[in-house]
Amino acid sequence: MTVLLDPPLWPRHGRIWGHLVSDTSLTELHAVAARSDIPRRAFDLDHYDVPAEAYGALVRNGAQLVDSRELVRRLRASGLRVPAHERR
């Protein structure tokens, strides 16, 4: 079981954001997010959008830093990825 975190690269609302996913289960993903004080409203169907300042807590709570390509590859392989056409 692994929760993955990609580099914070996305500017929005005066902050820089990255993504938190699980390659195993959404239960695991929600647990790490909750332990790291990431609000549930940051969840977007298959990932959390997380601000750069939360990265220390996420890593302390078990998130593994990976590059963005690896994060997407492992999310797709997990079967948890929600395709764009199902998002709206």
GROMACS .gro file of C-alpha atoms in nm:
model
   88
    1MET     CA    1   0.000   0.000   0.000
    2THR     CA    2   0.144   0.332  -0.105
    3VAL     CA    3   0.021   0.688  -0.102
    4LEU     CA    4   0.200   0.895  -0.364
    5LEU     CA    5   0.271   1.267  -0.380
    6ASP     CA    6   0.395   1.450  -0.689
    7PRO     CA    7   0.591   1.778  -0.690
    8PRO     CA    8   0.393   2.097  -0.625
    9LEU     CA    9   0.387   2.257  -0.972
   10TRP     CA   10   0.038   2.404  -1.018
   11PRO     CA   11  -0.022   2.769  -0.916
   12ARG     CA   12  -0.373   2.853  -0.802
   13HIS     CA   13  -0.524   3.086  -0.542
   14GLY     CA   14  -0.184   3.228  -0.445
   15ARG     CA   15  -0.038   2.885  -0.362
   16ILE     CA   16   0.144   2.605  -0.542
   17TRP     CA   17  -0.036   2.269  -0.551
   18GLY     CA   18   0.040   1.904  -0.615
   19HIS     CA   19  -0.153   1.578  -0.605
   20LEU     CA   20  -0.193   1.299  -0.351
   21VAL     CA   21  -0.312   0.955  -0.470
   22SER     CA   22  -0.314   0.594  -0.357
   23ASP     CA   23  -0.206   0.303  -0.573
   24THR     CA   24  -0.419   0.068  -0.361
   25SER     CA   25  -0.734   0.214  -0.206
   26LEU     CA   26  -0.929   0.531  -0.147
   27THR     CA   27  -0.965   0.431   0.219
   28GLU     CA   28  -0.588   0.445   0.255
   29LEU     CA   29  -0.576   0.778   0.069
   30HIS     CA   30  -0.842   0.938   0.292
   31ALA     CA   31  -0.666   0.811   0.606
   32VAL     CA   32  -0.331   0.969   0.516
   33ALA     CA   33  -0.504   1.293   0.416
   34ALA     CA   34  -0.697   1.306   0.745
   35ARG     CA   35  -0.382   1.238   0.953
   36SER     CA   36  -0.215   1.524   0.764
   37ASP     CA   37  -0.505   1.768   0.820
   38ILE     CA   38  -0.598   1.781   0.451
   39PRO     CA   39  -0.971   1.862   0.434
   40ARG     CA   40  -1.203   1.622   0.253
   41ARG     CA   41  -1.316   1.908   0.027
   42ALA     CA   42  -0.969   1.884  -0.137
   43PHE     CA   43  -1.062   1.538  -0.271
   44ASP     CA   44  -1.142   1.526  -0.644
   45LEU     CA   45  -1.280   1.176  -0.718
   46ASP     CA   46  -0.941   0.998  -0.732
   47HIS     CA   47  -0.689   1.240  -0.581
   48TYR     CA   48  -0.641   1.523  -0.336
   49ASP     CA   49  -0.513   1.863  -0.444
   50VAL     CA   50  -0.262   1.958  -0.176
   51PRO     CA   51  -0.070   2.282  -0.116
   52ALA     CA   52   0.310   2.278  -0.102
   53GLU     CA   53   0.309   2.373   0.266
   54ALA     CA   54   0.134   2.043   0.352
   55TYR     CA   55   0.410   1.827   0.205
   56GLY     CA   56   0.608   1.791   0.528
   57ALA     CA   57   0.309   1.647   0.716
   58LEU     CA   58   0.216   1.422   0.423
   59VAL     CA   59   0.565   1.272   0.402
   60ARG     CA   60   0.576   1.226   0.781
   61ASN     CA   61   0.245   1.040   0.754
   62GLY     CA   62   0.370   0.800   0.487
   63ALA     CA   63   0.331   0.970   0.149
   64GLN     CA   64   0.607   0.885  -0.098
   65LEU     CA   65   0.739   1.158  -0.328
   66VAL     CA   66   0.740   1.058  -0.696
   67ASP     CA   67   0.747   1.250  -1.022
   68SER     CA   68   0.417   1.336  -1.191
   69ARG     CA   69   0.450   1.071  -1.462
   70GLU     CA   70   0.506   0.797  -1.205
   71LEU     CA   71   0.207   0.917  -1.001
   72VAL     CA   72  -0.025   0.904  -1.305
   73ARG     CA   73   0.114   0.568  -1.421
   74ARG     CA   74   0.055   0.408  -1.082
   75LEU     CA   75  -0.288   0.566  -1.037
   76ARG     CA   76  -0.399   0.427  -1.375
   77ALA     CA   77  -0.253   0.084  -1.297
   78SER     CA   78  -0.441   0.078  -0.965
   79GLY     CA   79  -0.779   0.099  -1.138
   80LEU     CA   80  -0.872   0.400  -0.921
   81ARG     CA   81  -0.827   0.663  -1.194
   82VAL     CA   82  -1.148   0.847  -1.286
   83PRO     CA   83  -1.128   0.940  -1.656
   84ALA     CA   84  -1.202   1.297  -1.766
   85HIS     CA   85  -1.528   1.201  -1.938
   86GLU     CA   86  -1.663   1.074  -1.602
   87ARG     CA   87  -1.567   1.385  -1.405
   88ARG     CA   88  -1.860   1.610  -1.497
   0.00000   0.00000   0.00000
